[in-house]
PDB file of C-alpha atoms in Angstrom:
ATOM      1  CA  GLN A 156      62.558   2.930   1.890  1.00  0.00           C
ATOM      2  CA  VAL A 157      59.196   2.540   0.234  1.00  0.00           C
ATOM      3  CA  GLN A 158      56.130   4.812  -0.435  1.00  0.00           C
ATOM      4  CA  LEU A 159      52.709   3.379  -0.750  1.00  0.00           C
ATOM      5  CA  VAL A 160      49.411   4.189  -1.955  1.00  0.00           C
ATOM      6  CA  GLU A 161      46.071   2.541  -1.557  1.00  0.00           C
ATOM      7  CA  SER A 162      43.264   2.487  -4.009  1.00  0.00           C
ATOM      8  CA  GLY A 163      39.908   0.766  -4.661  1.00  0.00           C
ATOM      9  CA  GLY A 164      37.829   1.860  -1.839  1.00  0.00           C
ATOM     10  CA  GLY A 165      34.198   2.938  -2.041  1.00  0.00           C
ATOM     11  CA  LEU A 166      30.723   2.651  -0.943  1.00  0.00           C
ATOM     12  CA  VAL A 167      29.234  -1.039  -1.492  1.00  0.00           C
ATOM     13  CA  GLN A 168      26.315  -2.850  -0.448  1.00  0.00           C
ATOM     14  CA  ALA A 169      26.739  -6.065   2.218  1.00  0.00           C
ATOM     15  CA  GLY A 170      27.166  -9.196  -0.324  1.00  0.00           C
ATOM     16  CA  GLY A 171      29.858  -7.148  -2.580  1.00  0.00           C
ATOM     17  CA  SER A 172      33.073  -7.327  -3.362  1.00  0.00           C
ATOM     18  CA  LEU A 173      36.200  -4.638  -3.730  1.00  0.00           C
ATOM     19  CA  ARG A 174      39.811  -5.022  -4.531  1.00  0.00           C
ATOM     20  CA  LEU A 175      42.194  -3.001  -2.954  1.00  0.00           C
ATOM     21  CA  SER A 176      45.522  -2.274  -4.339  1.00  0.00           C
ATOM     22  CA  CYS A 177      48.597  -1.230  -2.946  1.00  0.00           C
ATOM     23  CA  ALA A 178      50.968   0.343  -5.122  1.00  0.00           C
ATOM     24  CA  ALA A 179      54.668   0.784  -4.156  1.00  0.00           C
ATOM     25  CA  SER A 180      57.543   3.033  -4.948  1.00  0.00           C
ATOM     26  CA  GLY A 181      60.929   2.562  -3.945  1.00  0.00           C
ATOM     27  CA  ARG A 182      63.583   0.258  -4.463  1.00  0.00           C
ATOM     28  CA  THR A 183      63.019  -3.355  -3.619  1.00  0.00           C
ATOM     29  CA  PHE A 184      59.735  -3.699  -3.414  1.00  0.00           C
ATOM     30  CA  SER A 185      60.251  -7.628  -3.336  1.00  0.00           C
ATOM     31  CA  SER A 186      62.141  -7.642  -0.037  1.00  0.00           C
ATOM     32  CA  TYR A 187      59.014  -6.317   2.084  1.00  0.00           C
ATOM     33  CA  SER A 188      56.532  -8.374   3.567  1.00  0.00           C
ATOM     34  CA  ILE A 189      53.280  -5.947   3.082  1.00  0.00           C
ATOM     35  CA  GLY A 190      50.106  -6.082   5.460  1.00  0.00           C
ATOM     36  CA  TRP A 191      46.851  -4.594   5.361  1.00  0.00           C
ATOM     37  CA  PHE A 192      45.127  -3.077   8.517  1.00  0.00           C
ATOM     38  CA  ARG A 193      41.707  -1.074   8.584  1.00  0.00           C
ATOM     39  CA  GLN A 194      40.462   1.501  11.637  1.00  0.00           C
ATOM     40  CA  ALA A 195      36.719   2.180  12.309  1.00  0.00           C
ATOM     41  CA  PRO A 196      35.816   5.027  13.434  1.00  0.00           C
ATOM     42  CA  GLY A 197      36.388   5.113  17.556  1.00  0.00           C
ATOM     43  CA  LYS A 198      37.790   1.756  17.072  1.00  0.00           C
ATOM     44  CA  GLU A 199      42.088   0.478  17.188  1.00  0.00           C
ATOM     45  CA  ARG A 200      44.047  -0.171  13.929  1.00  0.00           C
ATOM     46  CA  GLU A 201      43.212  -3.630  13.229  1.00  0.00           C
ATOM     47  CA  PHE A 202      44.804  -6.388  11.250  1.00  0.00           C
ATOM     48  CA  VAL A 203      43.685  -7.983   8.561  1.00  0.00           C
ATOM     49  CA  ALA A 204      46.330  -9.827   6.053  1.00  0.00           C
ATOM     50  CA  SER A 205      49.543  -9.928   5.551  1.00  0.00           C
ATOM     51  CA  ILE A 206      51.741 -11.812   2.683  1.00  0.00           C
ATOM     52  CA  SER A 207      55.368 -12.484   2.683  1.00  0.00           C
ATOM     53  CA  TRP A 208      57.694 -11.274   0.513  1.00  0.00           C
ATOM     54  CA  SER A 209      57.751 -14.140  -1.857  1.00  0.00           C
ATOM     55  CA  GLY A 210      53.667 -14.307  -1.824  1.00  0.00           C
ATOM     56  CA  GLY A 211      54.127 -18.141  -0.072  1.00  0.00           C
ATOM     57  CA  THR A 212      53.258 -17.097   3.326  1.00  0.00           C
ATOM     58  CA  THR A 213      49.640 -15.431   4.196  1.00  0.00           C
ATOM     59  CA  TYR A 214      47.995 -15.075   7.099  1.00  0.00           C
ATOM     60  CA  TYR A 215      44.376 -13.628   7.649  1.00  0.00           C
ATOM     61  CA  ALA A 216      42.182 -12.598  10.619  1.00  0.00           C
ATOM     62  CA  ASP A 217      39.541 -14.448  11.463  1.00  0.00           C
ATOM     63  CA  SER A 218      36.864 -11.501  10.936  1.00  0.00           C
ATOM     64  CA  VAL A 219      37.909 -11.846   7.118  1.00  0.00           C
ATOM     65  CA  LYS A 220      39.290 -15.301   6.576  1.00  0.00           C
ATOM     66  CA  GLY A 221      37.355 -17.212   3.692  1.00  0.00           C
ATOM     67  CA  ARG A 222      36.126 -14.076   2.570  1.00  0.00           C
ATOM     68  CA  SER A 223      39.418 -12.138   1.630  1.00  0.00           C
ATOM     69  CA  THR A 224      42.741 -12.888  -0.107  1.00  0.00           C
ATOM     70  CA  ILE A 225      45.935 -11.058  -0.180  1.00  0.00           C
ATOM     71  CA  SER A 226      47.858 -11.210  -3.029  1.00  0.00           C
ATOM     72  CA  ARG A 227      51.223  -9.361  -4.804  1.00  0.00           C
ATOM     73  CA  ASP A 228      52.446  -8.795  -7.744  1.00  0.00           C
ATOM     74  CA  ASN A 229      56.598  -8.222  -7.555  1.00  0.00           C
ATOM     75  CA  ALA A 230      57.119  -7.609 -10.899  1.00  0.00           C
ATOM     76  CA  LYS A 231      54.329  -4.741 -11.078  1.00  0.00           C
ATOM     77  CA  ASN A 232      55.233  -3.346  -7.479  1.00  0.00           C
ATOM     78  CA  THR A 233      51.910  -3.844  -6.096  1.00  0.00           C
ATOM     79  CA  ALA A 234      49.753  -5.831  -3.511  1.00  0.00           C
ATOM     80  CA  SER A 235      45.898  -6.291  -3.259  1.00  0.00           C
ATOM     81  CA  LEU A 236      43.383  -6.943  -1.139  1.00  0.00           C
ATOM     82  CA  GLN A 237      40.190  -8.632  -2.241  1.00  0.00           C
ATOM     83  CA  MET A 238      37.505  -8.809  -0.298  1.00  0.00           C
ATOM     84  CA  ASN A 239      33.999 -10.554  -0.955  1.00  0.00           C
ATOM     85  CA  SER A 240      30.670 -11.142   0.728  1.00  0.00           C
ATOM     86  CA  LEU A 241      31.099  -7.602   2.646  1.00  0.00           C
ATOM     87  CA  LYS A 242      29.439  -6.950   5.604  1.00  0.00           C
ATOM     88  CA  PRO A 243      28.517  -3.998   7.507  1.00  0.00           C
ATOM     89  CA  GLU A 244      31.504  -4.133  10.383  1.00  0.00           C
ATOM     90  CA  ASP A 245      33.667  -4.015   7.320  1.00  0.00           C
ATOM     91  CA  THR A 246      33.508  -0.509   7.017  1.00  0.00           C
ATOM     92  CA  ALA A 247      36.856   1.335   7.664  1.00  0.00           C
ATOM     93  CA  VAL A 248      39.886   2.983   6.774  1.00  0.00           C
ATOM     94  CA  TYR A 249      42.386   0.480   4.941  1.00  0.00           C
ATOM     95  CA  TYR A 250      45.673   1.160   5.168  1.00  0.00           C
ATOM     96  CA  CYS A 251      48.689  -1.114   3.546  1.00  0.00           C
ATOM     97  CA  ALA A 252      51.916  -1.040   5.468  1.00  0.00           C
ATOM     98  CA  ALA A 253      55.588  -2.485   4.520  1.00  0.00           C
ATOM     99  CA  SER A 254      57.535  -4.599   6.675  1.00  0.00           C
ATOM    100  CA  LEU A 255      61.436  -5.556   6.126  1.00  0.00           C
ATOM    101  CA  LEU A 256      60.442  -8.629   8.559  1.00  0.00           C
ATOM    102  CA  ALA A 257      60.318 -11.829   6.815  1.00  0.00           C
ATOM    103  CA  VAL A 258      56.821 -12.381   8.564  1.00  0.00           C
ATOM    104  CA  ALA A 259      55.549  -9.306  10.297  1.00  0.00           C
ATOM    105  CA  GLY A 260      53.174  -9.098  13.262  1.00  0.00           C
ATOM    106  CA  PRO A 261      50.819  -6.582  14.909  1.00  0.00           C
ATOM    107  CA  SER A 262      51.198  -3.029  13.430  1.00  0.00           C
ATOM    108  CA  SER A 263      54.242  -2.064  15.416  1.00  0.00           C
ATOM    109  CA  THR A 264      56.210  -4.079  13.166  1.00  0.00           C
ATOM    110  CA  TYR A 265      55.324  -2.066  10.065  1.00  0.00           C
ATOM    111  CA  PRO A 266      57.459   1.289   9.298  1.00  0.00           C
ATOM    112  CA  TYR A 267      56.219   2.483   6.128  1.00  0.00           C
ATOM    113  CA  TRP A 268      52.473   2.842   5.569  1.00  0.00           C
ATOM    114  CA  GLY A 269      50.149   4.238   2.814  1.00  0.00           C
ATOM    115  CA  GLN A 270      47.411   7.244   3.454  1.00  0.00           C
ATOM    116  CA  GLY A 271      44.577   4.877   3.370  1.00  0.00           C
ATOM    117  CA  THR A 272      41.117   4.239   1.562  1.00  0.00           C
ATOM    118  CA  GLN A 273      37.865   4.046   3.092  1.00  0.00           C
ATOM    119  CA  VAL A 274      35.574   1.128   2.320  1.00  0.00           C
ATOM    120  CA  THR A 275      31.963   1.994   2.992  1.00  0.00           C
ATOM    121  CA  VAL A 276      29.530  -1.124   3.883  1.00  0.00           C
ATOM    122  CA  SER A 277      25.959  -0.529   3.390  1.00  0.00           C
ATOM    123  CA  SER A 278      23.289  -2.657   4.586  1.00  0.00           C
TER     124      SER A 278
END
């Protein structure tokens, strides 16, 4: 089992950047693929990005592709999501999640979740 804690959210102006972090505790962090999801008020939780256990494979939602980079450091049990050129529509609670699947898909394939971190982008 793995426990996840997100940090790095906050209030930023449109066009700015944020780096979200996901700290993991528990055994064998490197065995898990990591995903980032977000949920805006009144909307469904949506996929943002994911990275395989080795870091060799990444996926991005079209809405953030080219503006975001997901990464991980297995030695430090952390994963990160660097977000640039932020837009007001990026405002949401961001969650990191972990899955033992080599390449996880929708949120239902991730059994482990953090508590979320709020990102607010002002126009």
